[in-house]
């Protein structure tokens, strides 16, 4: 099935329901949304002569046109290649070349640089500036029906962040999108028509994927006028629009909580904040629940299994009477309905997290070796280290590459970070390993103090001695104004290790 059928159905059921909003302003109802997607689909097939299966790249910040482009491309049976809007033109060029994208939709800022790269990109026929005259011309009188697609056909080619080598194009199929959407409804949160999906996190990533369950349910899609994440704007829009749900990385949750506290807001109008994509520390989720109330659900996923591995439900987050509540709060929850999750280790022990089921990617685009390695034995090898408890709750330690081995013992940075974050003067922390001649590695903590707080590292040391084994405590503390993060709010540990090395060498 072509996932675009969901939009056709939603528009038939309730054509007059509000569909696409820019801030508080309704731009399109469902009939209008589906019409634009069908017109654009016809334009892609006709004027741009694209055939089903070909790739359409999107390099834009969050804006309403993103929804036209995703659904218009799917209508025409094409695969979208959403590109992180903050990438360097050279990185964008790599993705365009690797995906063989035929068309790139972008804005005036990027169009010039990428038109200059066009001679090096033989597959690329056109660069369309969505603010220019060519874009509206693609919406003509003709409208297309959803092109026939098989469940295993690629709908979204998602490029991994490539911190360890070249980015790889994850083939996310129509089946994957449908399974992810059904899991959202079954496991994460039911969606009613009056609900609104607010795109505060980049639509090139998980937030954009969440438009699928919200189209399925006929809910509103709200693009903030800022095109990004501004805590005050989120709080204001939620209060005005009501029933607002959003995806937020843990660092965004933290900023939203601080913003709400500063305004004396309790998150009025927010229905659900789905968080994930990076570790959420116990101290941070406890504070978020205290300030914003029972509005949270956690998911764990990765590009190779988008938004689709485990879920920690609202009820589990708030069931403080449960005897294992503390462990559950620090876990990523249980397998979502479409997948089996196991850990490559004896029960209770830590090992690599393996996943099998309908949200797992078809493979990497044009890279059978990497596909065979990632999907060995039919299981996705996530590269994450975790442990399953007897109730099926998965606790993630760290990415295997972030594990620190000191004096032959494993140290999971997350465990040390959880302890340091309990200190009131610590706002953010990231722990990495530094090569050490005798021990192999030693522990270094990068700490961001709370504004105005005086940080005494002796106190941090005492806190660690109180809570974890001696060998796990940081041997060095480095104070920072902020931690390096990517566009999705993930702390860049590779960058921290490089920074640390530069400091040691200096
Ligand atoms: P990406 O493919 O860029 O979305 O990154 C996926 C990685 O982020 C996963 O493999 C995990 O290491 C991490 N991650 C995702 N969700 C969570 C979560 N809820 N808790 C901890 N780490 C997470």
Short mmCIF file of C-alpha atoms and ligand atoms in Angstrom, two decimals:
data_model
loop_
_atom_site.label_atom_id
_atom_site.label_comp_id
_atom_site.label_asym_id
_atom_site.label_seq_id
_atom_site.Cartn_x
_atom_site.Cartn_y
_atom_site.Cartn_z
CA UNK A 1 0.00 0.00 0.00
CA UNK A 2 1.03 3.57 -0.68
CA UNK A 3 1.03 5.56 2.55
CA UNK A 4 -0.50 8.49 0.57
CA UNK A 5 -3.81 6.59 0.75
CA UNK A 6 -4.04 7.79 4.35
CA UNK A 7 -4.31 11.39 3.21
CA UNK A 8 -6.89 10.57 0.54
CA UNK A 9 -8.99 8.79 3.13
CA UNK A 10 -8.67 11.54 5.75
CA UNK A 11 -9.79 14.13 3.16
CA UNK A 12 -12.82 12.04 2.17
CA UNK A 13 -13.91 11.48 5.75
CA UNK A 14 -13.65 15.08 6.94
CA UNK A 15 -12.76 17.41 4.05
CA UNK A 16 -13.51 20.58 5.99
CA UNK A 17 -11.42 19.78 9.07
CA UNK A 18 -8.41 22.02 9.59
CA UNK A 19 -5.27 20.30 8.35
CA UNK A 20 -2.25 22.58 7.93
CA UNK A 21 -1.55 25.60 10.12
CA UNK A 22 1.26 28.12 10.19
CA UNK A 23 1.30 29.24 13.80
CA UNK A 24 -2.33 29.84 14.68
CA UNK A 25 -3.41 30.49 11.09
CA UNK A 26 -5.20 27.68 9.23
CA UNK A 27 -3.76 27.45 5.72
CA UNK A 28 -5.49 24.33 4.45
CA UNK A 29 -8.35 22.04 5.39
CA UNK A 30 -8.05 18.32 4.64
CA UNK A 31 -9.64 18.67 1.19
CA UNK A 32 -7.14 21.41 0.37
CA UNK A 33 -4.18 19.46 1.77
CA UNK A 34 -5.06 16.36 -0.27
CA UNK A 35 -5.72 18.48 -3.38
CA UNK A 36 -2.33 20.16 -3.14
CA UNK A 37 -0.58 16.81 -2.66
CA UNK A 38 -2.44 15.36 -5.68
CA UNK A 39 -1.62 18.44 -7.80
CA UNK A 40 2.03 18.40 -6.81
CA UNK A 41 2.12 14.64 -7.46
CA UNK A 42 0.82 15.32 -10.97
CA UNK A 43 3.39 18.11 -11.40
CA UNK A 44 6.21 15.81 -10.35
CA UNK A 45 5.04 13.14 -12.76
CA UNK A 46 4.21 15.55 -15.59
CA UNK A 47 6.31 18.72 -15.66
CA UNK A 48 9.30 17.11 -13.93
CA UNK A 49 8.77 13.70 -15.61
CA UNK A 50 9.58 11.67 -12.51
CA UNK A 51 8.78 7.95 -12.41
CA UNK A 52 7.75 5.95 -9.32
CA UNK A 53 10.72 4.98 -7.19
CA UNK A 54 12.79 8.05 -8.12
CA UNK A 55 14.05 10.32 -5.34
CA UNK A 56 13.05 13.84 -4.43
CA UNK A 57 15.32 15.65 -1.97
CA UNK A 58 14.03 18.27 0.47
CA UNK A 59 16.43 20.74 2.07
CA UNK A 60 14.26 23.09 4.10
CA UNK A 61 13.71 24.26 7.61
CA UNK A 62 10.29 23.43 8.99
CA UNK A 63 7.68 25.13 6.89
CA UNK A 64 4.23 24.17 5.58
CA UNK A 65 5.64 23.29 2.15
CA UNK A 66 7.33 20.33 3.82
CA UNK A 67 3.92 18.68 4.10
CA UNK A 68 3.09 19.40 0.41
CA UNK A 69 6.38 17.84 -0.59
CA UNK A 70 6.22 14.69 1.54
CA UNK A 71 2.66 13.85 0.56
CA UNK A 72 2.92 15.07 -3.04
CA UNK A 73 5.98 12.89 -3.61
CA UNK A 74 4.27 9.87 -2.05
CA UNK A 75 1.17 10.49 -4.20
CA UNK A 76 3.44 10.22 -7.24
CA UNK A 77 5.06 7.04 -5.88
CA UNK A 78 8.40 8.78 -5.27
CA UNK A 79 10.78 8.41 -2.36
CA UNK A 80 11.58 11.55 -0.34
CA UNK A 81 15.10 12.37 0.84
CA UNK A 82 14.69 14.91 3.64
CA UNK A 83 18.05 16.53 4.34
CA UNK A 84 19.03 18.18 7.61
CA UNK A 85 18.81 21.90 6.82
CA UNK A 86 21.94 22.70 8.84
CA UNK A 87 24.32 20.49 6.88
CA UNK A 88 27.27 21.98 5.04
CA UNK A 89 26.73 22.26 1.23
CA UNK A 90 29.42 19.58 0.73
CA UNK A 91 27.51 17.17 2.99
CA UNK A 92 24.29 17.97 1.13
CA UNK A 93 26.08 17.31 -2.14
CA UNK A 94 27.17 13.89 -0.88
CA UNK A 95 23.57 12.98 -0.03
CA UNK A 96 22.29 14.25 -3.38
CA UNK A 97 24.93 12.24 -5.22
CA UNK A 98 24.47 9.08 -3.16
CA UNK A 99 20.67 9.09 -3.38
CA UNK A 100 20.67 9.97 -7.07
CA UNK A 101 17.97 12.55 -6.32
CA UNK A 102 16.32 13.89 -9.48
CA UNK A 103 14.96 17.07 -7.94
CA UNK A 104 15.91 19.14 -4.94
CA UNK A 105 13.40 21.40 -3.24
CA UNK A 106 15.06 24.09 -1.21
CA UNK A 107 14.92 27.82 -0.47
CA UNK A 108 16.71 30.80 -1.96
CA UNK A 109 19.53 30.62 0.62
CA UNK A 110 20.67 27.17 -0.44
CA UNK A 111 19.53 27.12 -4.07
CA UNK A 112 22.51 29.12 -5.37
CA UNK A 113 25.20 26.93 -3.80
CA UNK A 114 23.47 23.77 -4.94
CA UNK A 115 22.86 24.96 -8.47
CA UNK A 116 26.61 25.52 -8.62
CA UNK A 117 27.12 21.89 -7.58
CA UNK A 118 24.68 20.60 -10.21
CA UNK A 119 27.33 19.81 -12.87
CA UNK A 120 28.82 17.30 -10.41
CA UNK A 121 25.41 15.70 -9.87
CA UNK A 122 24.42 14.04 -13.14
CA UNK A 123 21.17 12.55 -11.76
CA UNK A 124 19.90 15.93 -10.55
CA UNK A 125 17.59 17.54 -13.10
CA UNK A 126 16.30 20.56 -11.23
CA UNK A 127 16.76 22.65 -8.11
CA UNK A 128 13.42 24.21 -7.16
CA UNK A 129 13.36 27.22 -4.85
CA UNK A 130 10.04 26.89 -3.00
CA UNK A 131 9.86 30.69 -2.69
CA UNK A 132 10.39 31.18 -6.41
CA UNK A 133 7.97 31.16 -9.34
CA UNK A 134 8.62 27.55 -10.39
CA UNK A 135 7.17 26.05 -7.25
CA UNK A 136 3.55 27.27 -7.59
CA UNK A 137 3.65 26.32 -11.27
CA UNK A 138 3.94 22.68 -10.23
CA UNK A 139 0.40 22.91 -8.83
CA UNK A 140 -1.65 22.83 -12.02
CA UNK A 141 -5.14 21.63 -12.94
CA UNK A 142 -4.15 17.98 -13.10
CA UNK A 143 -4.31 15.84 -9.96
CA UNK A 144 -2.91 12.37 -9.47
CA UNK A 145 -4.20 9.34 -7.59
CA UNK A 146 -1.79 7.62 -5.20
CA UNK A 147 0.59 5.61 -7.41
CA UNK A 148 0.60 1.87 -6.78
CA UNK A 149 3.34 0.98 -4.29
CA UNK A 150 4.36 -2.26 -2.63
CA UNK A 151 4.87 -2.35 1.14
CA UNK A 152 8.62 -2.91 0.68
CA UNK A 153 9.07 0.09 -1.63
CA UNK A 154 11.10 2.95 -0.20
CA UNK A 155 9.07 5.97 0.88
CA UNK A 156 11.74 7.92 2.78
CA UNK A 157 15.49 7.73 2.39
CA UNK A 158 16.89 8.85 5.71
CA UNK A 159 20.57 9.73 5.91
CA UNK A 160 22.29 8.80 9.15
CA UNK A 161 24.31 11.54 10.81
CA UNK A 162 27.52 9.80 9.81
CA UNK A 163 29.59 10.65 12.89
CA UNK A 164 31.53 7.45 12.19
CA UNK A 165 32.18 7.68 8.46
CA UNK A 166 30.04 8.56 5.47
CA UNK A 167 26.30 8.94 6.05
CA UNK A 168 24.26 5.96 4.89
CA UNK A 169 20.81 6.17 3.30
CA UNK A 170 18.34 4.15 5.36
CA UNK A 171 15.52 2.78 3.19
CA UNK A 172 12.33 3.42 5.13
CA UNK A 173 9.49 1.66 3.36
CA UNK A 174 5.77 2.29 3.12
CA UNK A 175 5.32 -0.70 5.44
CA UNK A 176 7.72 0.86 7.96
CA UNK A 177 5.80 4.14 7.95
CA UNK A 178 2.46 2.43 8.38
CA UNK A 179 3.75 0.18 11.18
CA UNK A 180 5.34 3.18 12.91
CA UNK A 181 2.04 5.11 12.64
CA UNK A 182 0.00 2.20 14.01
CA UNK A 183 2.45 1.77 16.87
CA UNK A 184 2.09 5.47 17.65
CA UNK A 185 -1.66 4.98 18.03
CA UNK A 186 -1.44 1.65 19.84
CA UNK A 187 1.54 2.26 22.12
CA UNK A 188 2.52 5.92 22.26
CA UNK A 189 -0.71 7.91 22.30
CA UNK A 190 -4.16 7.73 20.74
CA UNK A 191 -4.83 10.69 18.40
CA UNK A 192 -8.19 12.43 18.06
CA UNK A 193 -9.21 14.66 15.14
CA UNK A 194 -9.02 17.78 17.29
CA UNK A 195 -5.42 17.07 18.23
CA UNK A 196 -2.53 18.99 16.72
CA UNK A 197 0.96 17.83 15.85
CA UNK A 198 3.38 20.69 16.41
CA UNK A 199 6.59 20.51 14.39
CA UNK A 200 9.10 22.13 16.70
CA UNK A 201 11.88 19.60 16.06
CA UNK A 202 13.31 19.22 12.53
CA UNK A 203 10.86 17.65 10.08
CA UNK A 204 13.78 15.98 8.31
CA UNK A 205 13.91 13.60 11.26
CA UNK A 206 11.47 11.98 13.71
CA UNK A 207 9.15 14.96 14.06
CA UNK A 208 8.46 14.82 10.33
CA UNK A 209 7.77 11.09 10.46
CA UNK A 210 5.08 11.79 13.03
CA UNK A 211 3.00 13.56 10.38
CA UNK A 212 1.99 10.06 9.21
CA UNK A 213 0.00 9.00 12.30
CA UNK A 214 -1.48 12.50 12.48
CA UNK A 215 -2.69 12.31 8.88
CA UNK A 216 -4.01 8.81 9.58
CA UNK A 217 -6.08 10.27 12.43
CA UNK A 218 -7.13 13.43 10.55
CA UNK A 219 -5.50 15.72 13.12
CA UNK A 220 -4.04 19.23 12.65
CA UNK A 221 -0.45 19.83 11.55
CA UNK A 222 1.08 22.97 12.99
CA UNK A 223 4.32 24.48 11.76
CA UNK A 224 5.53 27.15 14.19
CA UNK A 225 6.10 30.53 12.55
CA UNK A 226 9.72 30.45 13.78
CA UNK A 227 10.29 27.27 11.76
CA UNK A 228 12.06 25.73 14.73
CA UNK A 229 12.04 25.29 18.47
CA UNK A 230 11.31 28.30 20.64
CA UNK A 231 10.00 27.31 24.10
CA UNK A 232 7.91 30.49 24.51
CA UNK A 233 6.31 29.96 21.10
CA UNK A 234 5.49 26.32 21.90
CA UNK A 235 3.84 27.32 25.17
CA UNK A 236 1.90 30.13 23.51
CA UNK A 237 0.70 27.98 20.60
CA UNK A 238 -0.32 25.14 22.90
CA UNK A 239 -2.37 27.49 25.08
CA UNK A 240 -4.15 28.88 21.99
CA UNK A 241 -4.56 25.76 19.84
CA UNK A 242 -5.11 23.19 22.64
CA UNK A 243 -4.58 19.37 22.39
CA UNK A 244 -1.08 19.92 21.07
CA UNK A 245 1.42 17.06 20.81
CA UNK A 246 5.04 17.37 19.86
CA UNK A 247 8.19 15.36 19.56
CA UNK A 248 11.14 16.78 21.46
CA UNK A 249 14.69 15.60 22.03
CA UNK A 250 15.67 15.54 25.74
CA UNK A 251 17.61 18.80 25.41
CA UNK A 252 14.47 20.46 24.01
CA UNK A 253 12.40 19.09 26.89
CA UNK A 254 14.89 20.63 29.28
CA UNK A 255 14.62 24.04 27.61
CA UNK A 256 10.84 23.79 27.50
CA UNK A 257 10.72 22.98 31.21
CA UNK A 258 13.02 25.92 32.00
CA UNK A 259 10.89 28.18 29.79
CA UNK A 260 7.68 27.02 31.48
CA UNK A 261 9.17 27.56 34.93
CA UNK A 262 10.30 31.06 34.01
CA UNK A 263 6.75 31.93 32.89
CA UNK A 264 5.01 30.09 35.71
CA UNK A 265 3.34 27.90 33.07
CA UNK A 266 2.31 24.29 33.66
CA UNK A 267 2.15 23.52 29.94
CA UNK A 268 -1.52 24.36 29.48
CA UNK A 269 -2.82 23.04 26.13
CA UNK A 270 -0.03 20.48 25.68
CA UNK A 271 -1.47 17.00 25.33
CA UNK A 272 1.66 14.93 24.86
CA UNK A 273 5.38 15.43 24.59
CA UNK A 274 7.02 12.42 23.02
CA UNK A 275 10.70 12.46 23.89
CA UNK A 276 13.54 10.31 22.66
CA UNK A 277 16.44 10.29 20.27
CA UNK A 278 19.02 10.63 23.04
CA UNK A 279 19.29 9.70 26.73
CA UNK A 280 16.82 11.36 29.09
CA UNK A 281 18.37 11.48 32.53
CA UNK A 282 16.25 10.46 35.50
CA UNK A 283 16.77 13.84 37.22
CA UNK A 284 15.56 15.66 34.10
CA UNK A 285 12.39 13.63 33.50
CA UNK A 286 11.51 13.87 37.19
CA UNK A 287 11.74 17.63 36.96
CA UNK A 288 9.82 17.72 33.68
CA UNK A 289 6.99 15.71 35.22
CA UNK A 290 6.98 17.97 38.27
CA UNK A 291 6.72 21.15 36.15
CA UNK A 292 4.56 20.05 33.21
CA UNK A 293 2.64 17.13 34.68
CA UNK A 294 1.75 13.75 33.13
CA UNK A 295 2.21 14.83 29.53
CA UNK A 296 5.20 12.65 28.62
CA UNK A 297 5.81 9.44 26.69
CA UNK A 298 9.28 8.17 25.81
CA UNK A 299 10.24 6.38 22.64
CA UNK A 300 13.49 4.80 21.59
CA UNK A 301 14.29 4.42 17.93
CA UNK A 302 17.02 5.07 15.42
CA UNK A 303 17.21 5.93 11.74
CA UNK A 304 17.30 2.22 10.99
CA UNK A 305 14.08 1.64 12.96
CA UNK A 306 12.48 5.07 12.97
CA UNK A 307 10.70 5.98 16.21
CA UNK A 308 9.93 2.30 16.40
CA UNK A 309 11.86 0.21 18.94
CA UNK A 310 10.47 0.71 22.46
CA UNK A 311 8.02 2.93 24.32
CA UNK A 312 7.72 4.05 27.94
CA UNK A 313 4.05 4.90 28.33
CA UNK A 314 2.56 7.88 30.13
CA UNK A 315 1.04 5.58 32.76
CA UNK A 316 4.40 3.92 33.44
CA UNK A 317 6.13 7.28 33.78
CA UNK A 318 3.61 8.45 36.35
CA UNK A 319 3.00 5.23 38.32
CA UNK A 320 5.15 6.33 41.25
CA UNK A 321 3.63 3.63 43.48
CA UNK A 322 5.13 0.85 41.37
CA UNK A 323 7.93 -0.93 43.26
CA UNK A 324 10.25 -0.66 40.25
CA UNK A 325 9.25 2.88 39.26
CA UNK A 326 12.77 4.31 39.60
CA UNK A 327 14.24 1.66 37.28
CA UNK A 328 11.39 2.11 34.82
CA UNK A 329 11.89 5.86 34.74
CA UNK A 330 15.51 5.29 33.78
CA UNK A 331 14.56 2.74 31.11
CA UNK A 332 13.28 3.24 27.57
CA UNK A 333 10.26 1.03 28.23
CA UNK A 334 9.06 -2.06 26.41
CA UNK A 335 9.05 -3.24 22.78
CA UNK A 336 6.54 -1.44 20.55
CA UNK A 337 3.78 -3.63 19.12
CA UNK A 338 5.36 -4.15 15.69
CA UNK A 339 8.73 -5.44 16.91
CA UNK A 340 10.57 -8.00 19.00
CA UNK A 341 13.49 -6.68 21.01
CA UNK A 342 16.26 -8.78 22.47
CA UNK A 343 19.67 -8.26 23.95
CA UNK A 344 22.62 -10.29 22.74
CA UNK A 345 23.62 -11.42 26.27
CA UNK A 346 22.36 -13.72 29.05
CA UNK A 347 19.08 -12.51 30.69
CA UNK A 348 19.65 -9.38 32.77
CA UNK A 349 23.13 -8.77 31.38
CA UNK A 350 24.09 -5.91 29.09
CA UNK A 351 24.63 -6.57 25.41
CA UNK A 352 23.84 -5.19 22.01
CA UNK A 353 20.17 -4.38 21.43
CA UNK A 354 18.68 -6.35 18.53
CA UNK A 355 15.33 -5.62 16.87
CA UNK A 356 13.16 -7.48 14.38
CA UNK A 357 9.79 -6.48 12.93
CA UNK A 358 7.84 -4.16 10.69
CA UNK A 359 9.43 -0.89 11.72
CA UNK A 360 12.94 -2.14 10.86
CA UNK A 361 14.42 -0.65 7.66
CA UNK A 362 14.71 -2.57 4.42
CA UNK A 363 18.46 -1.83 4.35
CA UNK A 364 20.95 0.85 3.30
CA UNK A 365 20.56 2.40 -0.12
CA UNK A 366 23.11 1.01 -2.58
CA UNK A 367 25.16 -0.54 0.22
CA UNK A 368 24.53 -4.30 0.45
CA UNK A 369 27.62 -4.89 2.64
CA UNK A 370 26.50 -2.46 5.32
CA UNK A 371 22.95 -3.85 5.06
CA UNK A 372 24.14 -7.43 5.55
CA UNK A 373 26.16 -6.37 8.57
CA UNK A 374 23.37 -4.35 10.20
CA UNK A 375 20.69 -6.99 9.56
CA UNK A 376 22.73 -10.12 10.33
CA UNK A 377 20.52 -13.12 11.03
CA UNK A 378 17.41 -11.05 10.30
CA UNK A 379 17.88 -8.83 13.37
CA UNK A 380 18.77 -5.14 13.29
CA UNK A 381 22.00 -4.67 15.23
CA UNK A 382 21.44 -1.27 16.78
CA UNK A 383 24.94 -0.59 18.12
CA UNK A 384 23.29 0.35 21.42
CA UNK A 385 24.15 -1.48 24.60
CA UNK A 386 21.25 -2.29 26.90
CA UNK A 387 19.76 -4.79 29.33
CA UNK A 388 16.24 -6.22 29.54
CA UNK A 389 14.63 -6.83 32.93
CA UNK A 390 12.19 -9.63 33.74
CA UNK A 391 9.23 -7.36 32.89
CA UNK A 392 10.54 -6.62 29.40
CA UNK A 393 11.78 -3.10 30.18
CA UNK A 394 14.93 -2.15 28.31
CA UNK A 395 17.55 0.04 29.93
CA UNK A 396 20.08 1.56 27.56
CA UNK A 397 23.61 2.00 28.76
CA UNK A 398 25.25 3.77 25.85
CA UNK A 399 26.25 3.46 22.25
CA UNK A 400 28.91 0.74 22.21
CA UNK A 401 31.39 3.26 20.77
CA UNK A 402 30.88 5.57 23.77
CA UNK A 403 31.67 2.85 26.30
CA UNK A 404 34.77 3.64 28.36
CA UNK A 405 37.10 0.81 29.29
CA UNK A 406 39.42 1.70 32.12
CA UNK A 407 41.75 -0.80 33.76
CA UNK A 408 39.81 -3.56 31.99
CA UNK A 409 36.47 -2.52 33.51
CA UNK A 410 33.51 -1.21 31.53
CA UNK A 411 32.22 2.22 32.46
CA UNK A 412 28.96 3.39 30.96
CA UNK A 413 29.15 7.19 30.69
CA UNK A 414 25.40 7.46 31.21
CA UNK A 415 25.66 6.01 34.73
CA UNK A 416 28.22 8.66 35.70
CA UNK A 417 26.20 11.41 34.00
CA UNK A 418 23.07 10.41 35.92
CA UNK A 419 24.97 10.89 39.21
CA UNK A 420 26.55 14.23 38.30
CA UNK A 421 23.21 15.64 37.16
CA UNK A 422 21.87 15.20 40.67
CA UNK A 423 24.11 18.06 41.82
CA UNK A 424 22.04 21.27 41.94
CA UNK A 425 24.76 23.37 40.29
CA UNK A 426 24.97 21.09 37.23
CA UNK A 427 22.84 22.00 34.24
CA UNK A 428 24.24 19.58 31.66
CA UNK A 429 26.96 16.99 31.60
CA UNK A 430 28.64 14.62 29.15
CA UNK A 431 31.19 11.99 30.09
CA UNK A 432 33.77 10.62 27.65
CA UNK A 433 36.91 8.50 27.74
CA UNK A 434 40.43 9.93 27.35
CA UNK A 435 43.18 7.56 26.19
CA UNK A 436 45.53 6.72 29.07
CA UNK A 437 48.82 4.85 28.79
CA UNK A 438 48.35 2.75 31.91
CA UNK A 439 44.57 2.34 32.21
CA UNK A 440 43.56 2.29 28.57
CA UNK A 441 41.13 5.11 29.16
CA UNK A 442 40.22 7.47 31.98
CA UNK A 443 36.97 9.27 32.63
CA UNK A 444 36.54 12.95 31.74
CA UNK A 445 33.38 14.92 32.55
CA UNK A 446 32.37 18.01 30.59
CA UNK A 447 30.09 20.02 32.84
CA UNK A 448 27.84 22.99 32.10
CA UNK A 449 27.00 24.79 35.37
CA UNK A 450 23.58 26.31 35.99
CA UNK A 451 23.58 30.05 35.34
CA UNK A 452 24.92 31.88 38.38
CA UNK A 453 25.83 28.67 40.22
CA UNK A 454 29.32 28.16 41.65
CA UNK A 455 30.57 24.72 40.81
CA UNK A 456 32.99 22.96 43.14
CA UNK A 457 34.41 19.86 41.49
CA UNK A 458 35.34 18.43 44.90
CA UNK A 459 31.62 18.24 45.61
CA UNK A 460 31.06 16.40 42.35
CA UNK A 461 33.79 13.96 43.28
CA UNK A 462 32.21 13.40 46.68
CA UNK A 463 28.83 12.80 45.04
CA UNK A 464 30.35 10.15 42.78
CA UNK A 465 32.16 8.46 45.67
CA UNK A 466 28.83 8.30 47.44
CA UNK A 467 26.96 6.71 44.56
CA UNK A 468 29.17 4.69 42.21
CA UNK A 469 32.33 2.58 42.23
CA UNK A 470 35.55 4.59 42.67
CA UNK A 471 37.00 3.60 39.31
CA UNK A 472 34.00 5.12 37.51
CA UNK A 473 34.40 8.62 38.83
CA UNK A 474 35.80 11.32 36.55
CA UNK A 475 39.51 11.99 36.90
CA UNK A 476 39.13 15.32 35.11
CA UNK A 477 36.41 17.92 34.98
CA UNK A 478 36.14 20.46 32.19
CA UNK A 479 33.72 23.32 32.59
CA UNK A 480 31.86 24.46 29.50
CA UNK A 481 29.36 27.20 28.62
CA UNK A 482 27.49 24.71 26.47
CA UNK A 483 27.90 21.23 25.03
CA UNK A 484 28.34 20.72 21.29
CA UNK A 485 25.07 19.34 19.86
CA UNK A 486 23.78 18.44 16.45
CA UNK A 487 20.67 19.84 14.81
CA UNK A 488 18.56 17.25 16.62
CA UNK A 489 19.82 18.22 20.06
CA UNK A 490 22.12 15.23 20.47
CA UNK A 491 25.37 15.82 22.33
CA UNK A 492 28.29 15.21 19.99
CA UNK A 493 30.60 12.98 22.01
CA UNK A 494 33.00 12.57 19.12
CA UNK A 495 33.45 16.35 19.08
CA UNK A 496 34.01 16.32 22.84
CA UNK A 497 36.68 13.63 22.56
CA UNK A 498 38.43 15.68 19.87
CA UNK A 499 38.19 18.80 22.01
CA UNK A 500 39.55 16.90 24.97
CA UNK A 501 42.47 15.59 22.93
CA UNK A 502 43.25 19.11 21.75
CA UNK A 503 43.25 20.26 25.39
CA UNK A 504 45.55 17.43 26.47
CA UNK A 505 47.96 18.08 23.61
CA UNK A 506 48.07 21.85 24.29
P1 LIG B 1 19.47 8.49 15.12
O1 LIG B 1 19.62 7.34 14.21
O2 LIG B 1 20.27 9.69 14.75
O3 LIG B 1 18.03 8.81 15.38
O4 LIG B 1 20.09 8.07 16.54
C1 LIG B 1 19.59 6.94 17.18
C2 LIG B 1 20.32 6.69 18.46
O5 LIG B 1 19.93 7.64 19.47
C3 LIG B 1 19.97 5.35 19.05
O6 LIG B 1 20.69 4.30 18.45
C4 LIG B 1 20.30 5.55 20.51
O7 LIG B 1 21.70 5.46 20.73
C5 LIG B 1 19.89 7.00 20.74
N1 LIG B 1 18.53 7.05 21.27
C6 LIG B 1 17.37 7.13 20.60
N2 LIG B 1 16.32 7.16 21.44
C7 LIG B 1 16.82 7.09 22.70
C8 LIG B 1 16.26 7.09 24.01
N3 LIG B 1 14.95 7.17 24.20
N4 LIG B 1 17.12 7.00 25.05
C9 LIG B 1 18.45 6.93 24.87
N5 LIG B 1 19.04 6.95 23.67
C10 LIG B 1 18.25 7.02 22.59
#
